[in-house]
């Protein structure tokens, strides 16, 4: 998630930033490289190779915060609330994550039980996997429906921008 948020925020900054802002973004990246180097060794000694990922996530959060401050300066006087999904969408994603996680656990435990009972072949994994995929499809539809209902205004704005862009081409 940090990778996506970092990439999106920095792509926006590089698209609209002045030369001076790009220079300061380069300085911020250099500072982040030093922070990464300082975090890597201690985190690796505690968490093994996962420490590298943790250090990278921490540095990306710093980069996101810096890019966010530049984005705020690009939209003075406007709330950053509009940049985040509606609470219902966040709740839908959270619920979908929890249910998908439970479905995966159920799939793994069912497959293990079938193997323990002497099952073999595709029946051991096919039925639990099919159920898990079905759960995922249902959750996708529910999340998309939640996005559609909760973010219809934003969807219409995006459609209008896309239509205007298409007219100008």
PDB file of N, CA, C and O in Angstrom, residues 83-151:
ATOM      1  N   UNK A  83      -9.512  13.686  -0.860  1.00  0.00           N
ATOM      2  CA  UNK A  83      -8.556  12.780  -1.495  1.00  0.00           C
ATOM      3  C   UNK A  83      -8.702  11.348  -0.988  1.00  0.00           C
ATOM      4  O   UNK A  83      -8.119  10.433  -1.560  1.00  0.00           O
ATOM      5  N   UNK A  84      -9.485  11.141   0.066  1.00  0.00           N
ATOM      6  CA  UNK A  84      -9.630   9.820   0.657  1.00  0.00           C
ATOM      7  C   UNK A  84     -10.993   9.230   0.329  1.00  0.00           C
ATOM      8  O   UNK A  84     -11.968   9.957   0.166  1.00  0.00           O
ATOM      9  N   UNK A  85     -11.072   7.921   0.263  1.00  0.00           N
ATOM     10  CA  UNK A  85     -12.372   7.287  -0.001  1.00  0.00           C
ATOM     11  C   UNK A  85     -13.349   7.522   1.143  1.00  0.00           C
ATOM     12  O   UNK A  85     -12.943   7.813   2.275  1.00  0.00           O
ATOM     13  N   UNK A  86     -14.620   7.349   0.833  1.00  0.00           N
ATOM     14  CA  UNK A  86     -15.665   7.469   1.844  1.00  0.00           C
ATOM     15  C   UNK A  86     -15.462   6.402   2.915  1.00  0.00           C
ATOM     16  O   UNK A  86     -14.938   5.321   2.632  1.00  0.00           O
ATOM     17  N   UNK A  87     -15.877   6.682   4.148  1.00  0.00           N
ATOM     18  CA  UNK A  87     -15.739   5.688   5.218  1.00  0.00           C
ATOM     19  C   UNK A  87     -16.379   4.340   4.881  1.00  0.00           C
ATOM     20  O   UNK A  87     -15.843   3.289   5.247  1.00  0.00           O
ATOM     21  N   UNK A  88     -17.494   4.361   4.169  1.00  0.00           N
ATOM     22  CA  UNK A  88     -18.150   3.101   3.789  1.00  0.00           C
ATOM     23  C   UNK A  88     -17.255   2.271   2.868  1.00  0.00           C
ATOM     24  O   UNK A  88     -17.213   1.039   2.969  1.00  0.00           O
ATOM     25  N   UNK A  89     -16.507   2.939   1.996  1.00  0.00           N
ATOM     26  CA  UNK A  89     -15.598   2.229   1.093  1.00  0.00           C
ATOM     27  C   UNK A  89     -14.444   1.618   1.889  1.00  0.00           C
ATOM     28  O   UNK A  89     -14.072   0.452   1.679  1.00  0.00           O
ATOM     29  N   UNK A  90     -13.889   2.388   2.815  1.00  0.00           N
ATOM     30  CA  UNK A  90     -12.820   1.850   3.658  1.00  0.00           C
ATOM     31  C   UNK A  90     -13.316   0.671   4.481  1.00  0.00           C
ATOM     32  O   UNK A  90     -12.618  -0.343   4.619  1.00  0.00           O
ATOM     33  N   UNK A  91     -14.531   0.783   5.009  1.00  0.00           N
ATOM     34  CA  UNK A  91     -15.115  -0.317   5.782  1.00  0.00           C
ATOM     35  C   UNK A  91     -15.333  -1.545   4.898  1.00  0.00           C
ATOM     36  O   UNK A  91     -15.083  -2.675   5.326  1.00  0.00           O
ATOM     37  N   UNK A  92     -15.785  -1.323   3.664  1.00  0.00           N
ATOM     38  CA  UNK A  92     -16.001  -2.439   2.742  1.00  0.00           C
ATOM     39  C   UNK A  92     -14.688  -3.155   2.431  1.00  0.00           C
ATOM     40  O   UNK A  92     -14.629  -4.394   2.407  1.00  0.00           O
ATOM     41  N   UNK A  93     -13.629  -2.388   2.193  1.00  0.00           N
ATOM     42  CA  UNK A  93     -12.321  -3.002   1.947  1.00  0.00           C
ATOM     43  C   UNK A  93     -11.835  -3.765   3.178  1.00  0.00           C
ATOM     44  O   UNK A  93     -11.299  -4.873   3.065  1.00  0.00           O
ATOM     45  N   UNK A  94     -12.007  -3.175   4.358  1.00  0.00           N
ATOM     46  CA  UNK A  94     -11.593  -3.855   5.586  1.00  0.00           C
ATOM     47  C   UNK A  94     -12.356  -5.147   5.808  1.00  0.00           C
ATOM     48  O   UNK A  94     -11.773  -6.188   6.145  1.00  0.00           O
ATOM     49  N   UNK A  95     -13.677  -5.090   5.605  1.00  0.00           N
ATOM     50  CA  UNK A  95     -14.497  -6.295   5.764  1.00  0.00           C
ATOM     51  C   UNK A  95     -14.130  -7.345   4.721  1.00  0.00           C
ATOM     52  O   UNK A  95     -14.029  -8.538   5.034  1.00  0.00           O
ATOM     53  N   UNK A  96     -13.894  -6.907   3.491  1.00  0.00           N
ATOM     54  CA  UNK A  96     -13.506  -7.849   2.433  1.00  0.00           C
ATOM     55  C   UNK A  96     -12.174  -8.507   2.770  1.00  0.00           C
ATOM     56  O   UNK A  96     -11.992  -9.713   2.553  1.00  0.00           O
ATOM     57  N   UNK A  97     -11.254  -7.741   3.317  1.00  0.00           N
ATOM     58  CA  UNK A  97      -9.971  -8.314   3.729  1.00  0.00           C
ATOM     59  C   UNK A  97     -10.181  -9.389   4.791  1.00  0.00           C
ATOM     60  O   UNK A  97      -9.636 -10.487   4.696  1.00  0.00           O
ATOM     61  N   UNK A  98     -10.979  -9.070   5.819  1.00  0.00           N
ATOM     62  CA  UNK A  98     -11.198 -10.012   6.916  1.00  0.00           C
ATOM     63  C   UNK A  98     -11.884 -11.285   6.427  1.00  0.00           C
ATOM     64  O   UNK A  98     -11.478 -12.395   6.786  1.00  0.00           O
ATOM     65  N   UNK A  99     -12.904 -11.134   5.599  1.00  0.00           N
ATOM     66  CA  UNK A  99     -13.621 -12.308   5.099  1.00  0.00           C
ATOM     67  C   UNK A  99     -12.736 -13.124   4.163  1.00  0.00           C
ATOM     68  O   UNK A  99     -12.730 -14.359   4.220  1.00  0.00           O
ATOM     69  N   UNK A 100     -11.955 -12.465   3.321  1.00  0.00           N
ATOM     70  CA  UNK A 100     -11.048 -13.185   2.426  1.00  0.00           C
ATOM     71  C   UNK A 100      -9.996 -13.939   3.227  1.00  0.00           C
ATOM     72  O   UNK A 100      -9.660 -15.086   2.915  1.00  0.00           O
ATOM     73  N   UNK A 101      -9.499 -13.320   4.262  1.00  0.00           N
ATOM     74  CA  UNK A 101      -8.500 -13.972   5.127  1.00  0.00           C
ATOM     75  C   UNK A 101      -9.108 -15.207   5.786  1.00  0.00           C
ATOM     76  O   UNK A 101      -8.482 -16.263   5.841  1.00  0.00           O
ATOM     77  N   UNK A 102     -10.333 -15.077   6.304  1.00  0.00           N
ATOM     78  CA  UNK A 102     -11.013 -16.218   6.926  1.00  0.00           C
ATOM     79  C   UNK A 102     -11.284 -17.312   5.896  1.00  0.00           C
ATOM     80  O   UNK A 102     -11.127 -18.505   6.190  1.00  0.00           O
ATOM     81  N   UNK A 103     -11.656 -16.923   4.692  1.00  0.00           N
ATOM     82  CA  UNK A 103     -11.906 -17.895   3.625  1.00  0.00           C
ATOM     83  C   UNK A 103     -10.631 -18.645   3.259  1.00  0.00           C
ATOM     84  O   UNK A 103     -10.648 -19.860   3.039  1.00  0.00           O
ATOM     85  N   UNK A 104      -9.521 -17.931   3.209  1.00  0.00           N
ATOM     86  CA  UNK A 104      -8.232 -18.578   2.915  1.00  0.00           C
ATOM     87  C   UNK A 104      -7.859 -19.554   4.027  1.00  0.00           C
ATOM     88  O   UNK A 104      -7.400 -20.660   3.763  1.00  0.00           O
ATOM     89  N   UNK A 105      -8.066 -19.151   5.272  1.00  0.00           N
ATOM     90  CA  UNK A 105      -7.783 -20.044   6.391  1.00  0.00           C
ATOM     91  C   UNK A 105      -8.650 -21.290   6.289  1.00  0.00           C
ATOM     92  O   UNK A 105      -8.183 -22.414   6.487  1.00  0.00           O
ATOM     93  N   UNK A 106      -9.927 -21.101   5.984  1.00  0.00           N
ATOM     94  CA  UNK A 106     -10.850 -22.232   5.835  1.00  0.00           C
ATOM     95  C   UNK A 106     -10.415 -23.130   4.690  1.00  0.00           C
ATOM     96  O   UNK A 106     -10.446 -24.360   4.796  1.00  0.00           O
ATOM     97  N   UNK A 107      -9.992 -22.536   3.572  1.00  0.00           N
ATOM     98  CA  UNK A 107      -9.528 -23.320   2.420  1.00  0.00           C
ATOM     99  C   UNK A 107      -8.327 -24.173   2.797  1.00  0.00           C
ATOM    100  O   UNK A 107      -8.269 -25.361   2.496  1.00  0.00           O
ATOM    101  N   UNK A 108      -7.374 -23.571   3.485  1.00  0.00           N
ATOM    102  CA  UNK A 108      -6.168 -24.305   3.868  1.00  0.00           C
ATOM    103  C   UNK A 108      -6.472 -25.412   4.877  1.00  0.00           C
ATOM    104  O   UNK A 108      -5.965 -26.532   4.754  1.00  0.00           O
ATOM    105  N   UNK A 109      -7.303 -25.113   5.863  1.00  0.00           N
ATOM    106  CA  UNK A 109      -7.613 -26.122   6.878  1.00  0.00           C
ATOM    107  C   UNK A 109      -8.457 -27.252   6.293  1.00  0.00           C
ATOM    108  O   UNK A 109      -8.265 -28.418   6.640  1.00  0.00           O
ATOM    109  N   UNK A 110      -9.371 -26.934   5.385  1.00  0.00           N
ATOM    110  CA  UNK A 110     -10.176 -27.967   4.741  1.00  0.00           C
ATOM    111  C   UNK A 110      -9.306 -28.863   3.870  1.00  0.00           C
ATOM    112  O   UNK A 110      -9.432 -30.097   3.899  1.00  0.00           O
ATOM    113  N   UNK A 111      -8.419 -28.255   3.110  1.00  0.00           N
ATOM    114  CA  UNK A 111      -7.513 -29.034   2.260  1.00  0.00           C
ATOM    115  C   UNK A 111      -6.637 -29.939   3.124  1.00  0.00           C
ATOM    116  O   UNK A 111      -6.454 -31.121   2.809  1.00  0.00           O
ATOM    117  N   UNK A 112      -6.113 -29.401   4.232  1.00  0.00           N
ATOM    118  CA  UNK A 112      -5.273 -30.207   5.123  1.00  0.00           C
ATOM    119  C   UNK A 112      -6.069 -31.361   5.722  1.00  0.00           C
ATOM    120  O   UNK A 112      -5.565 -32.487   5.833  1.00  0.00           O
ATOM    121  N   UNK A 113      -7.318 -31.111   6.112  1.00  0.00           N
ATOM    122  CA  UNK A 113      -8.162 -32.176   6.680  1.00  0.00           C
ATOM    123  C   UNK A 113      -8.441 -33.256   5.645  1.00  0.00           C
ATOM    124  O   UNK A 113      -8.410 -34.456   5.960  1.00  0.00           O
ATOM    125  N   UNK A 114      -8.717 -32.866   4.407  1.00  0.00           N
ATOM    126  CA  UNK A 114      -8.967 -33.851   3.355  1.00  0.00           C
ATOM    127  C   UNK A 114      -7.727 -34.690   3.073  1.00  0.00           C
ATOM    128  O   UNK A 114      -7.820 -35.905   2.855  1.00  0.00           O
ATOM    129  N   UNK A 115      -6.567 -34.086   3.089  1.00  0.00           N
ATOM    130  CA  UNK A 115      -5.318 -34.823   2.882  1.00  0.00           C
ATOM    131  C   UNK A 115      -5.090 -35.777   4.056  1.00  0.00           C
ATOM    132  O   UNK A 115      -4.688 -36.931   3.864  1.00  0.00           O
ATOM    133  N   UNK A 116      -5.355 -35.301   5.279  1.00  0.00           N
ATOM    134  CA  UNK A 116      -5.165 -36.139   6.464  1.00  0.00           C
ATOM    135  C   UNK A 116      -6.088 -37.354   6.445  1.00  0.00           C
ATOM    136  O   UNK A 116      -5.749 -38.410   6.974  1.00  0.00           O
ATOM    137  N   UNK A 117      -7.254 -37.218   5.832  1.00  0.00           N
ATOM    138  CA  UNK A 117      -8.198 -38.329   5.731  1.00  0.00           C
ATOM    139  C   UNK A 117      -7.864 -39.267   4.572  1.00  0.00           C
ATOM    140  O   UNK A 117      -8.612 -40.182   4.278  1.00  0.00           O
ATOM    141  N   UNK A 118      -6.750 -38.982   3.906  1.00  0.00           N
ATOM    142  CA  UNK A 118      -6.319 -39.858   2.826  1.00  0.00           C
ATOM    143  C   UNK A 118      -6.780 -39.424   1.445  1.00  0.00           C
ATOM    144  O   UNK A 118      -6.634 -40.167   0.477  1.00  0.00           O
ATOM    145  N   UNK A 119      -7.315 -38.243   1.341  1.00  0.00           N
ATOM    146  CA  UNK A 119      -7.756 -37.742   0.044  1.00  0.00           C
ATOM    147  C   UNK A 119      -6.579 -37.424  -0.856  1.00  0.00           C
ATOM    148  O   UNK A 119      -5.484 -37.115  -0.396  1.00  0.00           O
ATOM    149  N   UNK A 120      -6.816 -37.568  -2.126  1.00  0.00           N
ATOM    150  CA  UNK A 120      -5.766 -37.232  -3.087  1.00  0.00           C
ATOM    151  C   UNK A 120      -6.413 -36.754  -4.375  1.00  0.00           C
ATOM    152  O   UNK A 120      -7.618 -36.848  -4.554  1.00  0.00           O
ATOM    153  N   UNK A 121      -5.607 -36.247  -5.244  1.00  0.00           N
ATOM    154  CA  UNK A 121      -6.108 -35.762  -6.529  1.00  0.00           C
ATOM    155  C   UNK A 121      -6.659 -34.359  -6.428  1.00  0.00           C
ATOM    156  O   UNK A 121      -6.525 -33.670  -5.413  1.00  0.00           O
ATOM    157  N   UNK A 122      -7.335 -33.947  -7.497  1.00  0.00           N
ATOM    158  CA  UNK A 122      -7.807 -32.568  -7.582  1.00  0.00           C
ATOM    159  C   UNK A 122      -8.952 -32.279  -6.625  1.00  0.00           C
ATOM    160  O   UNK A 122      -9.163 -31.137  -6.241  1.00  0.00           O
ATOM    161  N   UNK A 123      -9.689 -33.292  -6.191  1.00  0.00           N
ATOM    162  CA  UNK A 123     -10.811 -33.056  -5.277  1.00  0.00           C
ATOM    163  C   UNK A 123     -10.340 -32.473  -3.952  1.00  0.00           C
ATOM    164  O   UNK A 123     -11.070 -31.742  -3.292  1.00  0.00           O
ATOM    165  N   UNK A 124      -9.112 -32.785  -3.572  1.00  0.00           N
ATOM    166  CA  UNK A 124      -8.589 -32.301  -2.299  1.00  0.00           C
ATOM    167  C   UNK A 124      -8.494 -30.781  -2.288  1.00  0.00           C
ATOM    168  O   UNK A 124      -8.805 -30.137  -1.298  1.00  0.00           O
ATOM    169  N   UNK A 125      -8.106 -30.191  -3.386  1.00  0.00           N
ATOM    170  CA  UNK A 125      -7.924 -28.740  -3.398  1.00  0.00           C
ATOM    171  C   UNK A 125      -8.962 -28.010  -4.235  1.00  0.00           C
ATOM    172  O   UNK A 125      -9.210 -26.835  -4.026  1.00  0.00           O
ATOM    173  N   UNK A 126      -9.616 -28.715  -5.185  1.00  0.00           N
ATOM    174  CA  UNK A 126     -10.495 -28.031  -6.134  1.00  0.00           C
ATOM    175  C   UNK A 126     -11.739 -27.437  -5.469  1.00  0.00           C
ATOM    176  O   UNK A 126     -12.063 -26.270  -5.702  1.00  0.00           O
ATOM    177  N   UNK A 127     -12.412 -28.197  -4.646  1.00  0.00           N
ATOM    178  CA  UNK A 127     -13.643 -27.690  -4.030  1.00  0.00           C
ATOM    179  C   UNK A 127     -13.345 -26.543  -3.068  1.00  0.00           C
ATOM    180  O   UNK A 127     -13.968 -25.474  -3.171  1.00  0.00           O
ATOM    181  N   UNK A 128     -12.396 -26.688  -2.130  1.00  0.00           N
ATOM    182  CA  UNK A 128     -12.097 -25.540  -1.252  1.00  0.00           C
ATOM    183  C   UNK A 128     -11.603 -24.312  -2.032  1.00  0.00           C
ATOM    184  O   UNK A 128     -11.962 -23.179  -1.699  1.00  0.00           O
ATOM    185  N   UNK A 129     -10.801 -24.542  -3.083  1.00  0.00           N
ATOM    186  CA  UNK A 129     -10.316 -23.410  -3.880  1.00  0.00           C
ATOM    187  C   UNK A 129     -11.454 -22.736  -4.617  1.00  0.00           C
ATOM    188  O   UNK A 129     -11.508 -21.501  -4.709  1.00  0.00           O
ATOM    189  N   UNK A 130     -12.386 -23.517  -5.151  1.00  0.00           N
ATOM    190  CA  UNK A 130     -13.539 -22.953  -5.871  1.00  0.00           C
ATOM    191  C   UNK A 130     -14.397 -22.118  -4.930  1.00  0.00           C
ATOM    192  O   UNK A 130     -14.854 -21.025  -5.297  1.00  0.00           O
ATOM    193  N   UNK A 131     -14.611 -22.618  -3.720  1.00  0.00           N
ATOM    194  CA  UNK A 131     -15.385 -21.852  -2.735  1.00  0.00           C
ATOM    195  C   UNK A 131     -14.671 -20.544  -2.408  1.00  0.00           C
ATOM    196  O   UNK A 131     -15.297 -19.472  -2.370  1.00  0.00           O
ATOM    197  N   UNK A 132     -13.363 -20.615  -2.209  1.00  0.00           N
ATOM    198  CA  UNK A 132     -12.581 -19.413  -1.892  1.00  0.00           C
ATOM    199  C   UNK A 132     -12.648 -18.393  -3.035  1.00  0.00           C
ATOM    200  O   UNK A 132     -12.825 -17.195  -2.790  1.00  0.00           O
ATOM    201  N   UNK A 133     -12.538 -18.865  -4.259  1.00  0.00           N
ATOM    202  CA  UNK A 133     -12.638 -17.958  -5.418  1.00  0.00           C
ATOM    203  C   UNK A 133     -14.027 -17.347  -5.488  1.00  0.00           C
ATOM    204  O   UNK A 133     -14.179 -16.146  -5.754  1.00  0.00           O
ATOM    205  N   UNK A 134     -15.055 -18.156  -5.218  1.00  0.00           N
ATOM    206  CA  UNK A 134     -16.425 -17.640  -5.210  1.00  0.00           C
ATOM    207  C   UNK A 134     -16.618 -16.554  -4.170  1.00  0.00           C
ATOM    208  O   UNK A 134     -17.261 -15.521  -4.432  1.00  0.00           O
ATOM    209  N   UNK A 135     -16.066 -16.771  -2.990  1.00  0.00           N
ATOM    210  CA  UNK A 135     -16.133 -15.754  -1.930  1.00  0.00           C
ATOM    211  C   UNK A 135     -15.464 -14.472  -2.414  1.00  0.00           C
ATOM    212  O   UNK A 135     -15.997 -13.368  -2.235  1.00  0.00           O
ATOM    213  N   UNK A 136     -14.305 -14.605  -3.058  1.00  0.00           N
ATOM    214  CA  UNK A 136     -13.600 -13.430  -3.572  1.00  0.00           C
ATOM    215  C   UNK A 136     -14.405 -12.674  -4.608  1.00  0.00           C
ATOM    216  O   UNK A 136     -14.443 -11.442  -4.603  1.00  0.00           O
ATOM    217  N   UNK A 137     -15.072 -13.394  -5.489  1.00  0.00           N
ATOM    218  CA  UNK A 137     -15.887 -12.742  -6.529  1.00  0.00           C
ATOM    219  C   UNK A 137     -17.064 -11.997  -5.896  1.00  0.00           C
ATOM    220  O   UNK A 137     -17.352 -10.849  -6.264  1.00  0.00           O
ATOM    221  N   UNK A 138     -17.732 -12.634  -4.947  1.00  0.00           N
ATOM    222  CA  UNK A 138     -18.858 -11.975  -4.267  1.00  0.00           C
ATOM    223  C   UNK A 138     -18.380 -10.714  -3.547  1.00  0.00           C
ATOM    224  O   UNK A 138     -19.018  -9.650  -3.628  1.00  0.00           O
ATOM    225  N   UNK A 139     -17.237 -10.814  -2.877  1.00  0.00           N
ATOM    226  CA  UNK A 139     -16.702  -9.644  -2.167  1.00  0.00           C
ATOM    227  C   UNK A 139     -16.306  -8.529  -3.132  1.00  0.00           C
ATOM    228  O   UNK A 139     -16.527  -7.354  -2.843  1.00  0.00           O
ATOM    229  N   UNK A 140     -15.743  -8.896  -4.272  1.00  0.00           N
ATOM    230  CA  UNK A 140     -15.403  -7.887  -5.287  1.00  0.00           C
ATOM    231  C   UNK A 140     -16.651  -7.131  -5.718  1.00  0.00           C
ATOM    232  O   UNK A 140     -16.647  -5.901  -5.793  1.00  0.00           O
ATOM    233  N   UNK A 141     -17.719  -7.856  -5.997  1.00  0.00           N
ATOM    234  CA  UNK A 141     -18.973  -7.216  -6.419  1.00  0.00           C
ATOM    235  C   UNK A 141     -19.493  -6.297  -5.314  1.00  0.00           C
ATOM    236  O   UNK A 141     -19.919  -5.159  -5.588  1.00  0.00           O
ATOM    237  N   UNK A 142     -19.440  -6.759  -4.068  1.00  0.00           N
ATOM    238  CA  UNK A 142     -19.924  -5.934  -2.960  1.00  0.00           C
ATOM    239  C   UNK A 142     -19.076  -4.680  -2.769  1.00  0.00           C
ATOM    240  O   UNK A 142     -19.606  -3.592  -2.533  1.00  0.00           O
ATOM    241  N   UNK A 143     -17.766  -4.817  -2.885  1.00  0.00           N
ATOM    242  CA  UNK A 143     -16.888  -3.648  -2.749  1.00  0.00           C
ATOM    243  C   UNK A 143     -17.146  -2.668  -3.900  1.00  0.00           C
ATOM    244  O   UNK A 143     -17.254  -1.458  -3.682  1.00  0.00           O
ATOM    245  N   UNK A 144     -17.246  -3.179  -5.123  1.00  0.00           N
ATOM    246  CA  UNK A 144     -17.515  -2.300  -6.266  1.00  0.00           C
ATOM    247  C   UNK A 144     -18.864  -1.592  -6.117  1.00  0.00           C
ATOM    248  O   UNK A 144     -18.980  -0.405  -6.446  1.00  0.00           O
ATOM    249  N   UNK A 145     -19.863  -2.298  -5.616  1.00  0.00           N
ATOM    250  CA  UNK A 145     -21.173  -1.676  -5.390  1.00  0.00           C
ATOM    251  C   UNK A 145     -21.069  -0.574  -4.334  1.00  0.00           C
ATOM    252  O   UNK A 145     -21.658   0.503  -4.481  1.00  0.00           O
ATOM    253  N   UNK A 146     -20.292  -0.824  -3.290  1.00  0.00           N
ATOM    254  CA  UNK A 146     -20.089   0.183  -2.242  1.00  0.00           C
ATOM    255  C   UNK A 146     -19.379   1.414  -2.807  1.00  0.00           C
ATOM    256  O   UNK A 146     -19.756   2.553  -2.511  1.00  0.00           O
ATOM    257  N   UNK A 147     -18.361   1.180  -3.624  1.00  0.00           N
ATOM    258  CA  UNK A 147     -17.654   2.293  -4.266  1.00  0.00           C
ATOM    259  C   UNK A 147     -18.623   3.076  -5.148  1.00  0.00           C
ATOM    260  O   UNK A 147     -18.657   4.305  -5.118  1.00  0.00           O
ATOM    261  N   UNK A 148     -19.423   2.366  -5.926  1.00  0.00           N
ATOM    262  CA  UNK A 148     -20.365   3.023  -6.840  1.00  0.00           C
ATOM    263  C   UNK A 148     -21.358   3.893  -6.075  1.00  0.00           C
ATOM    264  O   UNK A 148     -21.581   5.051  -6.425  1.00  0.00           O
ATOM    265  N   UNK A 149     -21.928   3.356  -5.017  1.00  0.00           N
ATOM    266  CA  UNK A 149     -22.930   4.098  -4.246  1.00  0.00           C
ATOM    267  C   UNK A 149     -22.282   5.256  -3.475  1.00  0.00           C
ATOM    268  O   UNK A 149     -22.804   6.372  -3.461  1.00  0.00           O
ATOM    269  N   UNK A 150     -21.135   4.993  -2.856  1.00  0.00           N
ATOM    270  CA  UNK A 150     -20.517   5.995  -1.978  1.00  0.00           C
ATOM    271  C   UNK A 150     -19.747   7.073  -2.725  1.00  0.00           C
ATOM    272  O   UNK A 150     -19.591   8.180  -2.224  1.00  0.00           O
ATOM    273  N   UNK A 151     -19.239   6.737  -3.891  1.00  0.00           N
ATOM    274  CA  UNK A 151     -18.363   7.660  -4.612  1.00  0.00           C
ATOM    275  C   UNK A 151     -18.940   8.084  -5.965  1.00  0.00           C
ATOM    276  O   UNK A 151     -18.196   8.459  -6.859  1.00  0.00           O
TER     277      UNK A 151
END
